[in-house]
Coordinates of C-alpha atoms in Angstrom, one line a residue:
Chain A
M420 CA 86.9 130.7 70.8
L421 CA 84.8 132.1 73.6
L422 CA 86.3 128.9 75.3
S423 CA 89.6 129.6 74.2
V424 CA 89.5 133.0 75.7
V425 CA 88.3 131.4 78.8
T426 CA 90.9 129.0 79.4
G427 CA 93.4 131.5 78.4
N428 CA 92.3 133.4 81.5
L429 CA 92.2 131.1 83.8
L430 CA 96.1 129.7 82.4
S431 CA 97.2 133.2 82.7
K432 CA 96.5 132.9 86.5
K433 CA 98.2 129.8 86.7
L434 CA 98.4 130.0 90.9
R435 CA 95.0 131.5 91.7
T436 CA 93.7 128.8 89.3
L437 CA 95.2 126.0 90.9
L438 CA 94.3 127.1 94.4
T439 CA 90.7 127.7 93.9
V440 CA 90.6 124.4 92.0
A441 CA 92.3 122.9 94.9
G442 CA 89.8 125.0 97.5
F443 CA 86.6 123.5 95.4
G444 CA 88.1 120.1 94.9
V445 CA 89.0 120.0 99.3
C446 CA 84.8 121.1 99.5
V447 CA 83.7 118.2 97.0
N448 CA 86.4 115.7 98.9
L449 CA 84.7 117.0 102.6
H450 CA 81.1 116.3 100.8
I451 CA 81.4 112.8 99.7
V452 CA 83.3 111.9 102.5
V453 CA 80.7 113.1 105.2
T454 CA 77.6 112.0 102.9
T455 CA 79.3 108.7 102.7
V456 CA 80.0 108.3 106.6
M457 CA 76.4 109.6 107.2
R458 CA 74.8 106.9 104.7
F459 CA 77.6 104.2 106.1
I460 CA 76.4 105.0 109.9
S461 CA 73.0 105.3 109.1
E462 CA 72.6 101.8 106.6
D463 CA 74.9 99.8 109.7
L464 CA 72.2 101.0 111.7
D465 CA 69.3 99.5 110.5
M466 CA 71.0 96.5 109.7
Q467 CA 71.8 96.1 113.1
M468 CA 68.5 96.9 114.3
Q469 CA 67.2 94.5 111.6
R470 CA 68.9 91.6 113.4
F471 CA 67.5 92.2 116.8
T472 CA 63.7 92.6 115.4
G473 CA 61.5 90.6 117.6
R474 CA 64.5 90.7 120.1
L475 CA 64.5 92.0 123.7
V476 CA 67.5 93.1 125.0
I477 CA 67.9 93.2 129.3
Q478 CA 70.3 95.4 130.5
S479 CA 71.3 97.2 133.5
R480 CA 69.2 100.9 134.4
S481 CA 72.6 102.2 135.2
A482 CA 73.7 101.7 131.7
A483 CA 75.0 105.3 129.5
G484 CA 73.0 106.8 127.1
T485 CA 70.6 109.9 127.3
T486 CA 67.8 107.1 127.3
G487 CA 69.3 104.9 129.4
I488 CA 69.7 102.7 126.6
E489 CA 73.0 101.8 125.4
W490 CA 73.8 99.4 122.2
P491 CA 75.9 97.2 122.6
P492 CA 75.5 97.1 126.5
I493 CA 79.3 97.2 127.2
S494 CA 78.8 99.3 130.2
S495 CA 75.9 97.5 131.6
S496 CA 76.3 94.9 134.3
I497 CA 73.4 92.8 135.5
P498 CA 73.8 89.5 137.6
F499 CA 73.6 86.3 135.7
E500 CA 71.7 84.5 138.4
A501 CA 68.6 86.8 137.9
V502 CA 69.2 86.0 133.6
E503 CA 68.7 82.8 134.2
R504 CA 65.9 83.3 135.8
V505 CA 64.5 85.2 132.6
L506 CA 65.9 82.8 130.2
V507 CA 63.9 79.6 131.8
S508 CA 60.6 81.6 131.2
D509 CA 58.1 79.6 129.3
R510 CA 57.9 82.6 126.9
V511 CA 61.3 82.7 125.9
Q512 CA 62.5 80.8 122.9
R513 CA 65.7 79.6 124.8
S514 CA 67.7 78.6 121.4
K515 CA 67.8 82.3 120.0
S516 CA 68.1 83.5 123.3
T517 CA 71.4 83.8 125.0
A518 CA 73.0 85.8 128.6
V519 CA 76.1 87.9 126.4
S520 CA 79.1 89.6 127.9
F521 CA 80.9 92.9 126.1
A522 CA 84.1 94.0 126.4
V523 CA 86.2 96.3 123.8
L524 CA 89.1 95.2 122.9
A525 CA 89.8 97.9 120.6
P526 CA 88.1 101.6 120.1
P527 CA 85.9 102.2 117.3
P528 CA 87.6 104.0 114.1
F529 CA 84.9 107.0 114.0
A530 CA 82.3 108.6 116.2
T531 CA 79.0 106.7 117.0
A532 CA 80.9 103.2 115.4
P533 CA 81.2 100.1 117.5
P534 CA 84.6 99.0 118.8
E535 CA 87.2 98.1 116.3
A536 CA 87.4 94.7 118.3
L537 CA 84.6 93.9 120.7
V538 CA 84.4 90.7 123.0
V539 CA 81.3 89.0 122.5
G540 CA 80.7 86.3 125.1
L541 CA 77.7 84.2 123.9
E542 CA 76.1 80.8 125.6
I543 CA 77.2 77.8 123.2
G544 CA 74.9 76.9 120.6
R545 CA 72.7 80.1 121.4
E546 CA 75.0 81.9 118.7
D547 CA 72.2 82.9 116.7
A548 CA 70.7 85.2 119.4
F549 CA 73.3 87.7 118.3
L550 CA 75.0 86.0 115.0
A551 CA 71.1 86.1 113.7
G552 CA 72.3 83.6 111.0
A553 CA 75.5 85.6 110.0
P554 CA 77.4 83.1 107.8
A555 CA 81.1 82.4 108.4
M556 CA 83.6 83.1 105.2
L557 CA 86.3 81.1 106.6
G558 CA 85.7 78.2 109.7
T559 CA 82.5 78.0 111.4
N560 CA 79.9 80.3 112.7
R561 CA 79.4 77.7 115.5
L562 CA 81.2 77.6 118.9
P563 CA 82.1 73.8 119.7
A564 CA 79.4 72.3 122.1
D565 CA 82.4 71.1 124.7
S566 CA 84.3 74.1 124.5
G567 CA 82.7 75.8 127.4
A568 CA 83.8 73.1 129.4
A569 CA 86.9 73.7 132.1
G570 CA 90.4 72.9 131.5
H571 CA 88.7 73.4 127.4
E572 CA 92.4 75.3 126.3
P573 CA 92.6 77.4 124.1
A574 CA 89.3 78.7 123.9
P575 CA 87.5 79.1 120.6
V576 CA 86.7 82.5 119.1
I577 CA 84.9 83.0 116.1
L578 CA 86.0 87.1 114.4
G579 CA 84.2 89.8 112.7
V580 CA 86.8 90.7 110.0
L581 CA 87.6 93.9 111.4
A582 CA 88.6 92.4 114.7
A583 CA 90.7 89.6 112.5
R584 CA 92.6 92.2 110.9
Y585 CA 93.2 94.0 114.2
L586 CA 94.5 90.8 116.0
A587 CA 96.2 89.8 113.0
A588 CA 99.3 91.2 114.4
Q589 CA 99.3 88.4 117.3
A590 CA 98.3 85.6 115.7
S591 CA 100.4 82.5 115.0
A592 CA 99.4 82.5 111.6
T593 CA 97.2 84.6 109.1
T594 CA 95.8 84.6 105.9
E595 CA 95.2 87.1 103.1
V596 CA 91.6 87.5 101.6
E597 CA 91.0 89.8 98.9
S598 CA 89.4 92.9 100.4
P599 CA 87.8 95.6 98.7
I600 CA 90.9 98.0 99.4
G601 CA 93.3 95.1 98.5
P602 CA 94.9 92.2 100.3
I603 CA 94.3 92.2 103.7
A604 CA 96.1 89.6 106.9
L605 CA 93.3 88.4 109.0
A606 CA 94.1 85.9 111.8
A607 CA 93.8 82.5 109.9
P608 CA 91.5 80.2 111.3
G609 CA 93.2 77.8 113.3
S610 CA 95.8 80.0 114.4
D611 CA 96.7 80.9 118.0
L612 CA 96.2 84.2 119.6
E613 CA 95.9 85.6 123.2
I614 CA 93.4 88.1 124.2
R615 CA 94.2 89.9 127.6
G616 CA 97.0 87.2 128.4
A617 CA 94.5 84.0 127.9
P618 CA 95.2 81.6 125.1
F619 CA 92.4 81.3 121.9
R620 CA 92.2 79.9 118.7
V621 CA 90.8 81.1 115.9
I622 CA 87.9 79.1 114.4
G623 CA 86.3 81.3 112.0
I624 CA 85.5 84.4 110.4
I625 CA 82.3 85.8 110.0
E626 CA 81.4 87.2 106.3
P627 CA 81.8 90.5 106.2
Q628 CA 78.7 92.0 104.3
T629 CA 77.0 92.1 107.4
N630 CA 76.9 95.1 110.1
Q631 CA 79.6 96.8 111.9
L632 CA 79.3 95.3 115.3
L633 CA 79.2 91.8 113.5
R634 CA 82.6 92.9 111.6
S635 CA 83.8 93.9 114.7
C636 CA 83.0 91.4 117.2
V637 CA 85.2 88.5 119.0
V638 CA 82.6 86.0 119.6
M639 CA 83.6 83.4 122.7
P640 CA 82.0 81.0 124.7
L641 CA 80.0 83.1 127.6
E642 CA 82.2 81.0 130.2
S643 CA 85.7 82.0 128.5
A644 CA 84.6 86.0 128.3
R645 CA 83.1 85.8 132.3
A646 CA 86.3 84.8 133.1
L647 CA 88.5 86.9 130.6
L648 CA 86.7 90.2 132.1
G649 CA 86.0 89.2 135.8
Q650 CA 82.7 88.5 135.7
T651 CA 82.3 86.2 138.5
E652 CA 78.7 86.6 139.0
T653 CA 77.0 89.0 136.1
V654 CA 77.0 89.6 132.8
S655 CA 76.5 92.3 130.5
A656 CA 73.3 91.7 129.5
A657 CA 70.7 89.1 127.6
I658 CA 69.2 89.0 124.5
V659 CA 65.8 87.5 124.6
T660 CA 63.8 86.0 121.3
P661 CA 59.9 85.9 122.7
R662 CA 58.3 81.9 121.5
R663 CA 56.1 83.9 119.2
T664 CA 57.2 87.1 117.5
K665 CA 53.6 89.2 118.5
D666 CA 54.2 87.9 122.2
I667 CA 57.0 90.3 122.5
A668 CA 55.1 93.0 123.8
E669 CA 53.4 90.9 126.4
L670 CA 57.1 89.5 127.5
E671 CA 58.4 92.2 127.5
A672 CA 55.8 93.5 130.3
A673 CA 56.0 90.5 131.9
L674 CA 59.7 90.7 132.2
E675 CA 59.2 94.8 133.2
A676 CA 57.1 93.3 136.3
S677 CA 59.1 90.8 137.5
H678 CA 62.4 92.0 136.9
P679 CA 62.2 95.6 138.2
A680 CA 65.9 96.1 138.5
L681 CA 66.8 95.1 135.0
M682 CA 65.9 97.7 132.1
V683 CA 64.1 95.6 129.3
V684 CA 64.7 97.1 126.1
S685 CA 62.5 96.1 123.1
D686 CA 63.6 96.2 119.4
K687 CA 61.8 99.2 118.5
Q688 CA 63.0 101.2 121.9
L689 CA 66.2 99.9 120.3
T690 CA 66.1 101.6 117.3
A691 CA 64.5 104.8 118.7
S692 CA 67.5 105.5 120.5
A693 CA 69.8 104.5 118.3
R694 CA 68.0 106.8 115.9
Q695 CA 68.1 109.5 118.6
L696 CA 71.8 109.2 118.6
L697 CA 72.4 109.1 115.3
D698 CA 69.9 112.0 114.7
R699 CA 72.7 114.4 116.9
T700 CA 75.7 112.6 115.0
Q701 CA 74.4 113.5 111.0
Q702 CA 73.1 117.0 112.3
F703 CA 77.0 117.7 113.2
F704 CA 77.4 116.3 109.9
R705 CA 75.0 118.0 108.0
V706 CA 76.6 121.0 108.9
V707 CA 80.2 120.2 108.0
R708 CA 78.2 119.4 105.0
W709 CA 76.7 122.4 104.2
T710 CA 79.8 124.1 105.3
A711 CA 81.6 122.6 102.4
V712 CA 78.9 123.5 99.9
V713 CA 78.6 127.3 100.8
V714 CA 82.5 127.6 101.2
A715 CA 82.5 126.7 97.5
A716 CA 79.8 128.7 96.7
L717 CA 81.7 131.7 98.4
L718 CA 85.0 130.5 96.6
I719 CA 83.7 130.8 93.3
T720 CA 81.7 133.7 93.9
V721 CA 84.8 135.8 95.2
V722 CA 87.3 134.5 92.7
M723 CA 84.9 135.0 89.7
F724 CA 84.1 139.1 91.3
V725 CA 87.9 139.3 91.1
A726 CA 88.5 137.9 87.7
V727 CA 85.9 140.4 86.0
L728 CA 87.2 143.4 87.9
E729 CA 90.9 142.4 86.5
R730 CA 89.2 142.0 83.1
T731 CA 87.1 145.0 82.8
K732 CA 89.0 146.3 79.4
E733 CA 88.9 142.4 77.9
L734 CA 85.1 142.6 78.7
G735 CA 84.8 145.9 77.5
T736 CA 86.3 145.5 74.3
L737 CA 83.8 142.4 73.8
R738 CA 81.0 144.4 74.5
A739 CA 82.0 147.3 72.2
I740 CA 82.5 144.9 68.9
G741 CA 79.2 143.4 69.9
A742 CA 79.3 140.5 71.5
P743 CA 75.9 139.9 72.7
G744 CA 75.4 139.4 76.6
S745 CA 74.6 136.1 76.7
A746 CA 78.3 135.3 75.3
I747 CA 79.9 137.5 78.0
T748 CA 77.3 135.4 81.1
G749 CA 78.7 132.7 79.3
M750 CA 82.1 132.7 79.2
I751 CA 81.6 133.6 83.2
L752 CA 79.7 130.9 83.7
A753 CA 82.1 128.4 81.4
E754 CA 85.0 129.8 83.9
A755 CA 83.3 128.6 86.8
L756 CA 82.0 125.6 85.4
L757 CA 85.8 124.8 84.2
V758 CA 86.9 125.2 87.8
A759 CA 84.3 123.6 89.8
L760 CA 84.5 120.2 87.1
A761 CA 88.7 120.5 87.8
G762 CA 88.1 120.5 91.4
S763 CA 85.6 118.2 91.3
A764 CA 88.1 115.8 89.4
L765 CA 90.8 116.5 92.4
G766 CA 88.3 115.6 94.6
V767 CA 86.5 112.9 93.8
P768 CA 89.9 110.8 94.1
I769 CA 91.2 112.5 97.2
S770 CA 87.7 111.5 98.7
R771 CA 88.0 108.0 97.9
L772 CA 91.4 107.9 99.9
V773 CA 90.1 109.5 102.7
I774 CA 87.1 106.6 103.0
M775 CA 89.9 104.1 102.5
K776 CA 91.9 105.2 104.7
A777 CA 89.1 105.8 107.3
L778 CA 87.3 102.7 107.0
G779 CA 89.8 100.3 106.0
P780 CA 88.0 97.1 104.0
D781 CA 84.4 98.9 104.5
A782 CA 85.7 102.0 102.3
A783 CA 84.6 100.1 98.7
A784 CA 81.3 98.7 99.9
I785 CA 79.7 102.4 101.2
R786 CA 81.9 103.9 98.5
S787 CA 79.0 104.9 96.2
R788 CA 79.6 106.2 92.7
R789 CA 76.3 107.9 93.6
I790 CA 77.2 110.1 95.9
E791 CA 80.1 110.9 94.5
A792 CA 78.1 112.5 91.5
Q793 CA 75.4 113.9 93.6
S794 CA 78.3 115.9 95.3
V795 CA 79.6 117.1 92.4
G796 CA 76.5 117.7 90.5
L797 CA 75.1 119.3 94.1
L798 CA 78.5 121.6 94.3
T799 CA 78.9 122.2 90.8
A800 CA 75.6 123.5 90.3
L801 CA 75.9 125.7 93.3
G802 CA 79.3 127.1 91.8
L803 CA 77.1 128.2 88.7
L804 CA 74.8 129.9 90.8
A805 CA 77.3 131.3 92.7
A806 CA 79.0 132.6 89.3
I807 CA 76.0 134.5 88.1
L808 CA 76.3 137.1 90.1
P809 CA 79.5 137.8 88.9
A810 CA 78.3 137.1 85.4
V811 CA 75.7 139.8 85.9
R812 CA 78.4 142.0 87.0
A813 CA 80.6 141.1 84.0
L814 CA 77.3 142.1 81.9
R815 CA 77.0 145.3 83.6
V816 CA 80.7 146.6 82.3
D817 CA 80.5 149.4 80.4
P818 CA 82.6 149.3 77.1
I819 CA 83.4 153.2 77.3
V820 CA 84.7 152.8 81.1
A821 CA 86.6 149.8 79.7
L822 CA 88.1 151.5 76.1
R823 CA 89.7 154.0 78.5
Y824 CA 91.9 151.2 80.3
E825 CA 95.6 151.2 79.8
Chain B
M1492 CA 74.4 155.5 55.8
L1493 CA 75.2 156.9 59.2
A1494 CA 73.7 160.1 60.5
A1495 CA 74.0 162.5 63.2
R1496 CA 71.2 164.7 64.0
G1497 CA 71.5 166.8 66.6
L1498 CA 73.6 165.1 68.5
S1499 CA 74.1 166.2 72.1
R1500 CA 75.7 164.5 75.0
S1501 CA 75.9 165.9 78.4
F1502 CA 78.1 164.0 81.7
R1503 CA 77.2 165.1 85.1
V1504 CA 80.6 165.4 86.8
G1505 CA 80.1 166.4 90.8
A1506 CA 77.1 168.9 90.7
S1507 CA 77.5 170.6 87.6
D1508 CA 76.7 168.9 83.8
V1509 CA 79.7 168.8 81.3
Q1510 CA 78.7 169.3 77.6
A1511 CA 80.7 167.3 75.8
L1512 CA 78.6 167.7 72.1
R1513 CA 76.1 170.4 71.4
A1514 CA 74.1 169.8 68.8
V1515 CA 75.8 167.8 66.0
N1516 CA 74.9 167.0 62.8
L1517 CA 77.0 164.6 60.4
E1518 CA 76.5 162.2 57.8
V1519 CA 78.5 159.9 56.6
Q1520 CA 77.9 158.0 52.9
A1521 CA 78.9 155.0 51.3
G1522 CA 82.7 154.7 50.3
D1523 CA 83.2 158.3 52.5
F1524 CA 86.6 158.7 54.6
V1525 CA 85.7 161.5 57.2
A1526 CA 88.4 162.7 59.5
V1527 CA 87.4 164.4 62.6
V1528 CA 89.9 166.7 64.0
G1529 CA 90.5 168.5 67.3
P1530 CA 92.3 168.4 70.6
S1531 CA 92.1 166.3 73.7
G1532 CA 88.5 166.4 75.4
S1533 CA 87.0 168.3 72.7
G1534 CA 84.4 165.6 71.9
K1535 CA 85.8 163.2 69.1
S1536 CA 85.5 160.2 71.1
T1537 CA 82.5 160.9 72.7
L1538 CA 80.9 161.3 69.3
L1539 CA 82.6 158.1 67.8
H1540 CA 81.3 156.3 70.5
L1541 CA 77.6 157.8 70.0
L1542 CA 78.0 156.7 66.1
G1543 CA 79.3 153.5 66.9
L1544 CA 75.9 152.9 69.2
I1545 CA 78.2 152.0 72.2
D1546 CA 77.0 155.1 74.2
S1547 CA 73.4 156.7 73.9
P1548 CA 73.2 160.8 73.5
S1549 CA 71.6 163.0 75.7
R1550 CA 69.5 164.7 72.8
G1551 CA 69.3 163.5 69.1
E1552 CA 69.7 161.0 67.1
V1553 CA 71.7 158.5 65.2
R1554 CA 70.5 156.8 62.0
L1555 CA 72.5 153.7 60.8
Q1556 CA 71.4 152.8 57.5
G1557 CA 68.7 154.8 58.1
E1558 CA 67.2 153.0 61.0
P1559 CA 66.8 155.2 63.8
T1560 CA 68.6 153.6 66.9
G1561 CA 67.7 155.5 69.8
R1562 CA 65.0 153.2 70.6
L1563 CA 66.9 150.0 70.3
G1564 CA 67.8 147.9 73.8
A1565 CA 71.0 146.8 74.7
E1566 CA 71.4 143.9 72.6
A1567 CA 69.8 145.2 69.7
R1568 CA 72.7 147.7 69.7
A1569 CA 74.9 145.1 70.2
K1570 CA 74.0 143.4 67.2
R1571 CA 74.5 146.7 64.9
R1572 CA 77.9 147.1 66.4
L1573 CA 78.9 143.6 65.7
T1574 CA 77.3 143.5 62.1
T1575 CA 77.2 147.1 60.9
V1576 CA 80.2 149.2 62.4
G1577 CA 83.8 147.9 62.5
F1578 CA 85.7 149.6 66.0
I1579 CA 89.2 150.6 65.7
F1580 CA 91.0 150.9 69.3
Q1581 CA 93.4 153.8 69.8
T1582 CA 94.8 150.4 72.0
F1583 CA 93.9 148.3 69.5
N1584 CA 92.1 145.9 72.6
L1585 CA 93.2 142.7 71.1
L1586 CA 92.1 139.6 73.4
H1587 CA 95.7 138.7 75.0
S1588 CA 94.7 134.8 75.3
L1589 CA 94.4 134.5 71.4
T1590 CA 95.8 134.0 68.7
T1591 CA 96.0 136.7 65.5
R1592 CA 93.6 134.3 63.6
E1593 CA 91.2 133.9 66.5
N1594 CA 91.1 137.7 66.9
V1595 CA 89.7 138.0 64.0
E1596 CA 87.7 135.0 64.0
I1597 CA 86.3 135.7 67.4
V1598 CA 83.8 138.1 66.2
L1599 CA 82.8 136.1 63.4
Q1600 CA 82.0 133.6 65.9
L1601 CA 79.8 136.0 67.5
A1602 CA 78.1 136.3 64.6
G1603 CA 77.3 133.1 64.2
V1604 CA 79.5 132.3 61.2
P1605 CA 80.3 128.9 61.1
K1606 CA 83.8 128.0 61.5
G1607 CA 85.3 126.4 58.4
E1608 CA 84.2 129.5 56.5
R1609 CA 85.2 132.0 59.3
R1610 CA 88.8 130.4 59.4
K1611 CA 89.1 131.2 55.6
R1612 CA 88.2 134.7 55.8
A1613 CA 90.1 135.8 59.2
E1614 CA 93.1 134.1 57.0
V1615 CA 92.2 136.5 53.7
L1616 CA 91.5 139.7 56.0
L1617 CA 94.6 139.1 57.7
R1618 CA 96.6 138.5 54.4
T1619 CA 95.1 142.1 53.4
V1620 CA 96.2 143.8 56.0
G1621 CA 100.1 142.5 55.5
L1622 CA 99.7 139.6 58.2
G1623 CA 99.5 136.6 56.8
E1624 CA 102.1 135.3 57.8
R1625 CA 101.5 135.9 61.7
L1626 CA 98.3 133.9 61.8
Q1627 CA 99.5 132.0 65.2
H1628 CA 101.0 134.7 66.6
R1629 CA 99.8 136.5 70.1
P1630 CA 99.5 140.0 70.2
A1631 CA 102.2 140.2 72.9
S1632 CA 104.4 138.9 70.1
L1633 CA 103.0 141.5 67.4
S1634 CA 104.6 144.9 67.7
G1635 CA 102.4 147.9 67.9
G1636 CA 101.5 148.3 64.0
E1637 CA 101.0 144.5 63.5
R1638 CA 98.3 144.7 66.8
Q1639 CA 96.3 147.5 64.9
R1640 CA 96.9 145.9 61.6
V1641 CA 94.9 143.1 63.4
A1642 CA 92.4 145.2 65.2
I1643 CA 91.5 146.5 61.4
A1644 CA 91.4 142.8 60.0
R1645 CA 89.0 142.5 63.5
A1646 CA 86.8 145.3 62.8
L1647 CA 86.5 144.6 58.6
A1648 CA 85.7 140.9 59.7
N1649 CA 81.9 141.1 59.5
Q1650 CA 82.4 143.5 56.3
P1651 CA 80.5 146.7 58.5
A1652 CA 79.1 149.4 56.8
V1653 CA 81.5 152.0 58.0
L1654 CA 84.7 151.8 60.3
L1655 CA 85.5 154.0 63.2
A1656 CA 88.5 154.5 64.6
D1657 CA 89.6 156.3 67.5
E1658 CA 93.0 157.8 67.3
P1659 CA 93.8 154.3 65.4
T1660 CA 97.8 156.0 65.4
G1661 CA 97.7 157.4 68.8
N1662 CA 99.5 155.0 70.2
L1663 CA 102.1 154.2 67.1
D1664 CA 105.3 156.0 66.0
S1665 CA 104.7 158.0 62.5
K1666 CA 106.2 156.0 60.6
T1667 CA 104.0 152.7 61.5
G1668 CA 101.0 155.6 62.0
E1669 CA 101.3 156.3 57.9
E1670 CA 101.3 152.9 57.2
V1671 CA 97.8 152.5 59.3
V1672 CA 96.5 155.5 57.6
A1673 CA 97.6 154.0 54.2
L1674 CA 96.0 151.0 55.0
L1675 CA 92.5 152.8 55.9
E1676 CA 92.9 154.7 52.5
E1677 CA 93.1 151.7 50.7
L1678 CA 90.5 149.9 52.0
N1679 CA 88.5 153.5 51.3
A1680 CA 90.0 153.1 47.7
G1681 CA 87.7 149.7 47.9
G1682 CA 84.7 151.6 48.8
Q1683 CA 85.0 151.3 52.6
A1684 CA 83.4 154.1 54.8
V1685 CA 85.9 155.4 57.4
V1686 CA 85.0 157.9 60.4
M1687 CA 88.5 158.6 62.0
V1688 CA 89.1 160.8 64.7
T1689 CA 92.5 162.0 65.7
H1690 CA 94.1 164.9 67.0
N1691 CA 96.9 165.3 64.1
A1692 CA 96.0 167.5 61.8
A1693 CA 98.5 166.2 59.3
L1694 CA 96.9 162.6 59.3
A1695 CA 93.5 164.2 58.9
R1696 CA 94.0 166.1 56.1
R1697 CA 94.8 162.7 54.3
A1698 CA 90.4 162.2 54.8
K1699 CA 87.7 162.7 51.4
R1700 CA 86.4 165.0 54.1
V1701 CA 87.4 166.9 57.5
F1702 CA 85.9 168.5 60.7
A1703 CA 86.9 169.8 63.3
M1704 CA 85.8 169.6 66.4
H1705 CA 85.9 172.1 69.6
D1706 CA 84.4 172.3 72.5
G1707 CA 81.6 169.7 71.7
E1708 CA 81.0 171.8 68.2
L1709 CA 81.6 170.0 64.8
R1710 CA 83.0 172.1 61.7
E1711 CA 83.8 170.6 58.4
V1712 CA 86.7 172.5 57.2
T1713 CA 87.3 170.1 54.0
G1714 CA 85.9 168.5 51.1
G1715 CA 82.0 167.8 51.5
P1716 CA 79.1 165.3 50.0
A1717 CA 80.3 164.3 46.6

């Protein structure tokens, strides 16, 4: 019966109820999306860094970033000859070390993410220095041994799934693969395509369950990349693996001493630098997230206060006929709860759409029912807390004053 | 059963105190039908609010079924209002989002009566007041007289010791008002104690005992304890 009074009150003010539910839904949506993106960025960074554990990255000192460290070092440029000297060192495990050329083909889908398509030129046979064992979903994850030879055209490319989707429009053939957001078209292994006017042939697609950097890479022979990017005497960076993992600090010190013009970045420094950048981004996201929480709570407080003021007569009547305080506060809290749950029922599907639209094939992998449940739980709990003040106000309605209402 | 002893109530209006009730004494026995008549502002409604534990006296005491009520907290007073007193208001004060039956059932629910029983009791009461065919109607689709009948059924739901009616015919035409008073008479004939305040002297005369209220003072004009 009391629930009938509550629903009756909500239905008697349809437009207001609808707007409140919509407002709460937007806050729930915002909270879920921001939390999901925060988690995605953080986890993805961890996965990227994991693949570079035990390795050193050599880049130029002029690279961007507050610490001078840039990842991936797209704007870095170092003499190829210097890199060659580093790579032949006794302490370097040559098979897992390579010079690298980076260039952006398509911008990132959101801040702090790697580009959607990123050219990664690697030495043939040393792909593992960058791919770190990432398997192929289609085709191969190895560049053919003879593909670096002059006149070998078109040059082979191995694509991350995001890059394969990005390049599908210009590929001579596409293949459809199932993805969490439904079937998506990718540039098919065996298909030809042009990158910056040069012909390439897709030979493989990398398994997407890796990280954002590998999903967006366009791996090609180093020589092809250097030719494409006009790096006649330079490369972007080098990824160096020590012969023995425990020698990494020693190798770092030796390289820094012998090549003072180059910046030697250890896996720990890379992680720390990336974390620093991530922290700043996360700080902004945290502000957005808490704004959503505060707005949702304020919305409930204001709307419930107005509802209590409007229903002075009804609340006073209930008090006069003997309704206990718990029934009065229960009604107000139940109303807030219904609004919060209806708002959540609206906000959760919207957040799924937004995440899917913004993050494409990654969406379902990063979408988490736990985050949804936590966001709904948090905002609903705060919505209820926010309704306590109006509920106390309702409890204080003087039945005598209320009975004088006409 | 319901007794007021030396009941006074003053209100602060601006800088001065207004004395709404002055040392009122009243005793209502089981089966009584008491009418309090007086002009607007004489203190009738204030007396009813004090008798029904909606308000607290500045001085004096209300005893309900022999129990002094002066020291009862807000929740204990609410419980007495729910179980021992039935209120009938001039403006009916029904809950518009509920049906006729639900308006009666709600006080039973608040008193903890199980669902099946409260539904049965609400239907019986509504049939008693002549609204057996209007169970699913909402207050907006009822006439003034019908709304007051629903209010009476609601007031009777928890079998109160006394019915307190505040100008129960004030918002009704004379014919409908007459019907409502007839219903109260009928209930009283069945043993229900009723206290009714009204400014209508003709209706007041239908009660067994009539009191006149003037400037906060109560004086019995007819009848007396049997």
